[in-house]
Amino acid sequence: MERLLDKLVERHELDKEEIICLLQHLTAERKDRLFHLAVQTRKLHYGESVFLRGLIEFSSFCKQDCLYCGLRRSNPSAQRYRLTEEEILECAEEGYRLGYRSFVLQSGEDYYFTEARLIRIITSMKLRFPEAAITLSIGERSEAFYRALFDAGADRYLLRHETASRSLYQSLHPGMSYDHRVSCLHTLKDIGYQVGAGFMVGLPGQTCEHLAEDLLFLKELHPEMIGIGPFIPHSATPLKDAQGGTVEDTLVMIAMARLLVPEALIPATTAMGTLDPVGREKALGAGCNVVMPILSPLGVRRKYALYENKICMGDEASLCRSCLEMRIAAAGYRIDLSRGDHCSFTGRAGGEPRR
Ligand code: 5AD
């Protein structure tokens, strides 16, 4: 087993059987070693820096019906809202004042936000905050749409693959297609976005083998960003009685992802902080290097409920900033307020971070 860990650190690769074997034989000691190696690897590429991204959840409308998500269209108790373009800009403004130079615009798949509307929002943000990076997380759209938003100035795109098991994917996403999901990720990469993929841990029916497939999917896609979080059952979804994922299992997946894709930007997710008061700190200790404080207006935060009991529901943006700063420093890291580009995207001629 120690040989597998050595191989993982030296070559950043393992095959499916090796990953499964490692996962099935993880003693407490081996886990500690795994986390330690992940942290060392992250330090090699990004030092002690933890990058901050201000998260703006701008619409809770969604046309999809994912079985696990509180925003699914068949959830009549979900409270729907849309921020206006002005409100979105105000959130970014507040974030900018707090020092953030990286914003994530996230929503359900809401076609009210057309290409033209989003181009207007991105253009205004780029005009006001030219040095800030803009990440979109708004689901599956056409190649032309992705391209138009990239041309308008969007830098990055988050689209978790959710699970790399075709059968599990199909059972959780009625009306959606695994192949289309994957093709969106490739399209985004080809266009030149810094791309984020990722998955949930603890989905009903998910086995070690599925998780090994998720890790190998990431290894092959080689995304710039990787989002991994525990599945948290939502009481108004068909998966309300499912068990959900654990912080411990998610930490192992984070560390494995760090070692397989060493240069990735990996956030300590809100879902980790929701299951454990120090879940995000633990995630930093397993190889994460990004934290995403919420900038959405207080009045709508509770309504953006992918899962319940989400943390940071009542904290003003400025409080969020100081709370995170404290947590990150206490965990032994340093806040980095730069754009936080992937290391392969920085240092381009003229300081131009876009391809
Ligand atoms: N528990 C945890 N994560 C969830 N997501 C959606 N619903 C849940 C849930 N119930 C994740 C998905 C999605 C991301 C924005 O949030 O992975 O891609």
Coordinates of C-alpha atoms and ligand atoms in Angstrom, one line a residue:
M1 CA 0.0 0.0 0.0
E2 CA 2.9 2.3 0.8
R3 CA 4.2 1.6 -2.7
L4 CA 0.9 2.9 -4.2
L5 CA 1.2 6.1 -2.2
D6 CA 4.7 6.5 -3.4
K7 CA 3.7 6.0 -7.0
L8 CA 0.9 8.5 -6.6
V9 CA 3.2 11.1 -5.3
E10 CA 6.0 10.5 -7.7
R11 CA 4.1 9.9 -10.9
H12 CA 0.7 11.5 -10.2
E13 CA -1.0 8.5 -11.5
L14 CA -2.6 5.2 -10.5
D15 CA -4.9 2.9 -12.5
K16 CA -8.4 2.0 -11.4
E17 CA -7.5 -1.2 -9.6
E18 CA -4.8 0.6 -7.7
I19 CA -7.1 3.5 -6.6
I20 CA -9.7 1.0 -5.4
C21 CA -7.1 -1.0 -3.6
L22 CA -5.8 2.2 -1.9
L23 CA -9.3 3.3 -0.9
Q24 CA -10.2 0.0 0.5
H25 CA -7.0 -0.2 2.7
L26 CA -6.9 3.3 4.1
T27 CA -5.9 3.0 7.7
A28 CA -5.9 6.1 9.9
E29 CA -2.1 6.3 9.5
R30 CA -2.2 6.0 5.7
K31 CA -4.9 8.7 5.6
D32 CA -2.7 11.1 7.6
R33 CA 0.1 10.4 5.2
L34 CA -2.2 10.9 2.2
F35 CA -3.3 14.3 3.5
H36 CA 0.2 15.3 4.3
L37 CA 1.4 14.4 0.8
A38 CA -1.5 16.3 -0.7
V39 CA -0.7 19.4 1.3
Q40 CA 3.0 19.2 0.3
T41 CA 2.0 18.9 -3.3
R42 CA -0.3 21.9 -3.2
K43 CA 2.5 23.9 -1.5
L44 CA 4.9 23.0 -4.3
H45 CA 2.6 24.7 -6.8
Y46 CA 0.8 27.4 -4.9
G47 CA 2.7 27.8 -1.6
E48 CA 0.7 28.7 1.4
S49 CA -1.8 30.8 -0.6
V50 CA -5.5 30.3 -0.3
F51 CA -7.4 32.1 -3.1
L52 CA -10.7 33.8 -2.4
R53 CA -13.6 33.9 -4.9
G54 CA -16.7 36.0 -4.2
L55 CA -19.7 33.9 -5.0
I56 CA -22.8 35.6 -6.4
E57 CA -25.8 33.3 -6.6
F58 CA -27.9 35.3 -9.0
S59 CA -30.9 33.0 -9.8
S60 CA -32.5 30.1 -8.1
F61 CA -34.6 29.2 -11.1
C62 CA -33.6 25.9 -12.7
K63 CA -35.0 24.0 -15.7
Q64 CA -33.3 20.8 -14.7
D65 CA -34.6 18.2 -12.3
C66 CA -31.5 16.6 -10.7
L67 CA -32.7 14.2 -8.0
Y68 CA -30.4 15.5 -5.3
C69 CA -30.7 19.3 -5.7
G70 CA -33.1 21.6 -3.8
L71 CA -33.3 23.9 -6.8
R72 CA -34.8 21.1 -9.0
R73 CA -37.7 22.3 -11.0
S74 CA -40.1 19.8 -9.4
N75 CA -39.5 21.2 -6.0
P76 CA -42.6 23.4 -5.4
S77 CA -41.4 24.6 -2.0
A78 CA -38.2 26.1 -3.4
Q79 CA -38.3 29.9 -3.2
R80 CA -37.3 31.3 -6.6
Y81 CA -35.6 34.6 -7.1
R82 CA -33.5 36.4 -9.7
L83 CA -31.1 39.3 -9.0
T84 CA -31.4 42.2 -11.3
E85 CA -28.3 43.3 -13.3
E86 CA -27.9 46.2 -10.9
E87 CA -28.1 43.9 -7.9
I88 CA -25.4 41.6 -9.4
L89 CA -23.2 44.5 -10.0
E90 CA -23.7 45.8 -6.5
C91 CA -22.7 42.4 -5.1
A92 CA -19.5 42.5 -7.2
E93 CA -18.9 46.1 -6.1
E94 CA -19.2 45.1 -2.4
G95 CA -16.8 42.2 -3.1
Y96 CA -14.4 44.5 -4.9
R97 CA -14.4 46.9 -1.9
L98 CA -13.5 43.9 0.3
G99 CA -10.5 43.2 -1.9
Y100 CA -11.9 40.3 -4.1
R101 CA -10.5 40.1 -7.6
S102 CA -12.2 37.0 -8.6
F103 CA -16.0 36.5 -8.9
V104 CA -18.1 33.5 -9.5
L105 CA -21.5 34.0 -11.1
Q106 CA -23.6 31.0 -10.2
S107 CA -27.3 30.1 -10.9
G108 CA -29.6 27.3 -11.7
E109 CA -30.1 26.6 -15.4
D110 CA -32.2 29.7 -15.9
Y111 CA -32.8 30.7 -19.5
Y112 CA -34.2 34.0 -18.5
F113 CA -30.5 34.9 -18.5
T114 CA -30.0 34.9 -22.2
E115 CA -26.7 35.4 -24.0
A116 CA -27.5 39.1 -24.5
R117 CA -28.2 39.6 -20.8
L118 CA -25.2 37.8 -19.6
I119 CA -22.9 39.6 -22.1
R120 CA -24.2 42.9 -20.6
I121 CA -23.5 41.7 -17.1
I122 CA -20.0 40.4 -18.0
T123 CA -19.1 43.5 -20.0
S124 CA -20.2 45.9 -17.2
M125 CA -18.2 43.9 -14.6
K126 CA -15.1 43.9 -16.8
L127 CA -15.5 47.6 -17.4
R128 CA -15.7 48.4 -13.7
F129 CA -13.2 45.7 -12.5
P130 CA -10.9 45.1 -15.4
E131 CA -8.4 43.2 -13.3
A132 CA -10.9 40.8 -11.8
A133 CA -11.5 37.3 -13.1
I134 CA -15.0 36.2 -13.9
T135 CA -16.1 32.6 -13.4
L136 CA -19.4 31.3 -14.7
S137 CA -21.3 28.4 -13.2
I138 CA -24.6 28.3 -15.0
G139 CA -24.9 24.9 -16.5
E140 CA -25.2 23.4 -19.9
R141 CA -25.5 25.7 -22.9
S142 CA -24.5 25.7 -26.5
E143 CA -21.0 26.1 -27.9
A144 CA -22.0 29.4 -29.5
F145 CA -23.3 30.6 -26.1
Y146 CA -20.1 29.6 -24.3
R147 CA -18.0 31.2 -27.0
A148 CA -20.0 34.5 -26.9
L149 CA -19.5 34.8 -23.1
F150 CA -15.9 34.0 -23.4
D151 CA -15.5 36.7 -26.0
A152 CA -17.3 39.1 -23.7
G153 CA -14.6 38.5 -21.0
A154 CA -15.6 35.5 -18.9
D155 CA -12.4 33.7 -17.9
R156 CA -13.5 30.5 -16.2
Y157 CA -16.4 28.0 -16.1
L158 CA -17.4 25.6 -13.5
L159 CA -19.5 22.6 -14.6
R160 CA -19.1 19.6 -12.2
H161 CA -19.4 16.3 -14.0
E162 CA -21.3 15.2 -10.8
T163 CA -20.4 11.5 -11.3
A164 CA -18.4 9.8 -14.0
S165 CA -20.5 6.7 -13.8
R166 CA -22.8 6.8 -16.8
S167 CA -25.5 4.7 -15.1
L168 CA -25.4 6.6 -11.9
Y169 CA -25.4 9.9 -13.9
Q170 CA -28.5 8.8 -15.9
S171 CA -30.4 7.7 -12.7
L172 CA -29.8 11.1 -11.0
H173 CA -30.4 13.4 -14.0
P174 CA -33.7 12.8 -15.7
G175 CA -33.8 14.2 -19.2
M176 CA -30.0 14.9 -19.2
S177 CA -27.2 13.1 -20.9
Y178 CA -23.8 12.1 -19.6
D179 CA -22.2 12.5 -23.0
H180 CA -23.6 16.0 -23.4
R181 CA -22.2 17.0 -20.0
V182 CA -18.8 15.7 -20.9
S183 CA -18.9 17.3 -24.3
C184 CA -19.7 20.7 -22.7
L185 CA -16.6 20.3 -20.6
H186 CA -14.5 19.6 -23.7
T187 CA -16.1 22.5 -25.6
L188 CA -15.3 24.9 -22.7
K189 CA -11.7 23.8 -22.6
D190 CA -11.3 24.2 -26.4
I191 CA -12.7 27.7 -26.3
G192 CA -10.0 28.6 -23.8
Y193 CA -11.8 28.8 -20.5
Q194 CA -10.1 27.7 -17.3
V195 CA -12.5 24.8 -16.6
G196 CA -13.7 23.3 -13.4
A197 CA -15.1 19.8 -13.1
G198 CA -15.9 17.7 -10.0
F199 CA -18.3 15.4 -8.2
M200 CA -20.2 14.7 -5.1
V201 CA -19.2 12.1 -2.6
G202 CA -21.8 9.8 -0.9
L203 CA -24.4 9.7 -3.6
P204 CA -26.9 6.8 -3.2
G205 CA -25.5 3.8 -4.9
Q206 CA -22.0 5.2 -5.3
T207 CA -19.2 2.7 -4.7
C208 CA -15.4 2.9 -4.4
E209 CA -15.3 1.9 -8.0
H210 CA -17.5 4.9 -9.1
L211 CA -15.2 7.2 -7.1
A212 CA -12.2 5.7 -8.8
E213 CA -13.8 6.5 -12.1
D214 CA -14.4 10.1 -10.9
L215 CA -10.8 10.5 -10.1
L216 CA -9.6 9.0 -13.4
F217 CA -12.1 11.2 -15.2
L218 CA -10.4 14.2 -13.6
K219 CA -7.0 12.9 -14.4
E220 CA -7.9 12.5 -18.0
L221 CA -9.7 15.9 -18.4
H222 CA -7.1 17.7 -16.5
P223 CA -9.3 20.6 -15.4
E224 CA -7.8 23.8 -14.0
M225 CA -10.3 23.6 -11.1
I226 CA -11.8 20.7 -9.2
G227 CA -14.9 21.0 -7.0
I228 CA -15.6 18.0 -4.7
G229 CA -18.2 18.1 -1.9
P230 CA -20.2 15.7 0.2
F231 CA -23.8 15.0 -1.0
I232 CA -26.2 16.4 1.6
P233 CA -29.8 15.1 1.3
H234 CA -32.4 17.8 0.9
S235 CA -35.8 17.1 2.5
A236 CA -37.8 18.3 -0.5
T237 CA -36.1 16.0 -3.0
P238 CA -36.6 12.3 -3.9
L239 CA -33.3 11.6 -2.2
K240 CA -34.5 13.0 1.2
D241 CA -34.0 9.7 3.0
A242 CA -30.6 8.9 1.5
Q243 CA -27.6 8.8 3.8
G244 CA -25.4 11.5 2.3
G245 CA -21.6 11.8 2.1
T246 CA -19.2 12.2 5.0
V247 CA -16.5 14.8 5.6
E248 CA -13.9 12.0 6.0
D249 CA -14.7 10.3 2.7
T250 CA -14.7 13.7 0.9
L251 CA -11.3 14.6 2.4
V252 CA -9.8 11.4 1.0
M253 CA -11.2 12.3 -2.5
I254 CA -9.8 15.8 -2.3
A255 CA -6.4 14.6 -1.4
M256 CA -6.5 12.0 -4.1
A257 CA -7.6 14.6 -6.7
R258 CA -4.7 16.9 -5.5
L259 CA -2.2 14.1 -6.0
L260 CA -3.6 13.1 -9.4
V261 CA -4.0 16.7 -10.8
P262 CA -1.3 18.5 -8.7
E263 CA -1.7 22.0 -10.2
A264 CA -5.5 22.2 -9.8
L265 CA -7.3 24.9 -7.9
I266 CA -9.5 23.0 -5.4
P267 CA -12.0 24.8 -3.2
A268 CA -12.8 23.9 0.3
T269 CA -16.6 23.8 -0.3
T270 CA -19.4 25.3 1.7
A271 CA -20.9 21.8 1.8
M272 CA -17.8 20.8 3.9
G273 CA -18.4 23.7 6.2
T274 CA -22.0 22.7 6.5
L275 CA -21.4 19.2 7.7
D276 CA -18.6 20.1 10.1
P277 CA -17.9 23.5 11.7
V278 CA -14.2 23.1 10.7
G279 CA -14.9 21.2 7.5
R280 CA -13.3 23.8 5.3
E281 CA -10.2 24.0 7.5
K282 CA -10.0 20.2 7.3
A283 CA -10.3 20.5 3.5
L284 CA -7.4 22.9 3.4
G285 CA -5.5 20.3 5.4
A286 CA -6.2 17.7 2.6
G287 CA -4.9 19.8 -0.3
C288 CA -7.5 22.5 -1.0
N289 CA -6.4 26.0 -1.9
V290 CA -9.5 28.0 -2.6
V291 CA -12.4 29.3 -0.5
M292 CA -15.5 30.9 -1.9
P293 CA -17.2 33.4 0.4
I294 CA -20.8 34.2 -0.5
L295 CA -21.5 37.7 -1.7
S296 CA -25.2 37.2 -2.5
P297 CA -27.6 39.7 -0.8
L298 CA -28.6 38.5 2.6
G299 CA -32.3 38.5 1.6
V300 CA -31.9 35.8 -1.0
R301 CA -29.2 33.6 0.5
R302 CA -31.6 31.1 2.2
K303 CA -33.4 30.7 -1.1
Y304 CA -30.3 29.4 -2.9
A305 CA -30.7 26.1 -1.2
L306 CA -29.0 23.3 -3.1
Y307 CA -29.1 21.5 0.3
E308 CA -30.3 22.6 3.7
N309 CA -28.6 24.1 6.8
K310 CA -26.1 25.8 4.6
I311 CA -23.6 28.0 6.5
C312 CA -23.0 31.7 6.2
M313 CA -26.7 32.5 5.8
G314 CA -26.7 35.6 8.0
D315 CA -23.2 37.0 7.6
E316 CA -22.7 40.3 5.8
A317 CA -20.1 40.1 3.1
S318 CA -17.6 42.0 5.3
L319 CA -18.1 39.6 8.2
C320 CA -17.7 36.6 5.8
R321 CA -14.4 38.1 4.7
S322 CA -13.1 38.5 8.3
C323 CA -14.4 35.2 9.5
L324 CA -12.7 33.4 6.6
E325 CA -9.5 35.4 7.0
M326 CA -9.3 34.3 10.6
R327 CA -10.0 30.6 9.8
I328 CA -7.5 30.5 7.0
A329 CA -4.8 32.2 9.1
A330 CA -5.5 29.9 12.0
A331 CA -5.1 26.9 9.8
G332 CA -1.7 28.1 8.9
Y333 CA -2.4 29.6 5.4
R334 CA -2.3 33.0 3.8
I335 CA -5.1 34.7 2.0
D336 CA -4.2 35.7 -1.6
L337 CA -6.6 38.3 -3.1
S338 CA -5.2 38.1 -6.6
R339 CA -7.2 36.7 -9.5
G340 CA -5.9 33.3 -8.6
D341 CA -5.4 32.0 -12.0
H342 CA -4.3 28.4 -12.6
C343 CA -0.5 28.3 -12.7
S344 CA -0.5 27.5 -16.4
F345 CA -2.5 30.7 -17.2
T346 CA -0.4 33.1 -15.3
G347 CA 2.8 34.8 -16.4
R348 CA 1.8 35.2 -20.0
A349 CA 3.3 37.9 -22.2
G350 CA 2.2 41.3 -21.0
G351 CA 0.7 39.9 -17.9
E352 CA -2.2 38.8 -20.0
P353 CA -3.8 35.9 -18.2
R354 CA -6.2 34.9 -21.0
R355 CA -5.4 32.7 -23.9
Ligands
5AD1 N1 -25.6 18.3 -1.7 C1 -24.4 18.6 -2.0 N2 -24.0 19.2 -3.2 C2 -25.0 19.5 -4.0 N3 -25.0 20.1 -5.2 C3 -26.3 20.2 -5.7 N4 -27.1 19.6 -4.8 C4 -26.4 19.2 -3.8 C5 -26.7 18.5 -2.5 N5 -27.9 18.2 -2.2 C6 -23.8 20.5 -5.9 C7 -23.7 19.9 -7.3 C8 -23.6 21.1 -8.2 C9 -23.1 22.2 -7.3 C10 -23.3 23.6 -7.6 O1 -23.7 21.9 -6.0 O2 -22.5 19.2 -7.5 O3 -22.8 21.0 -9.3

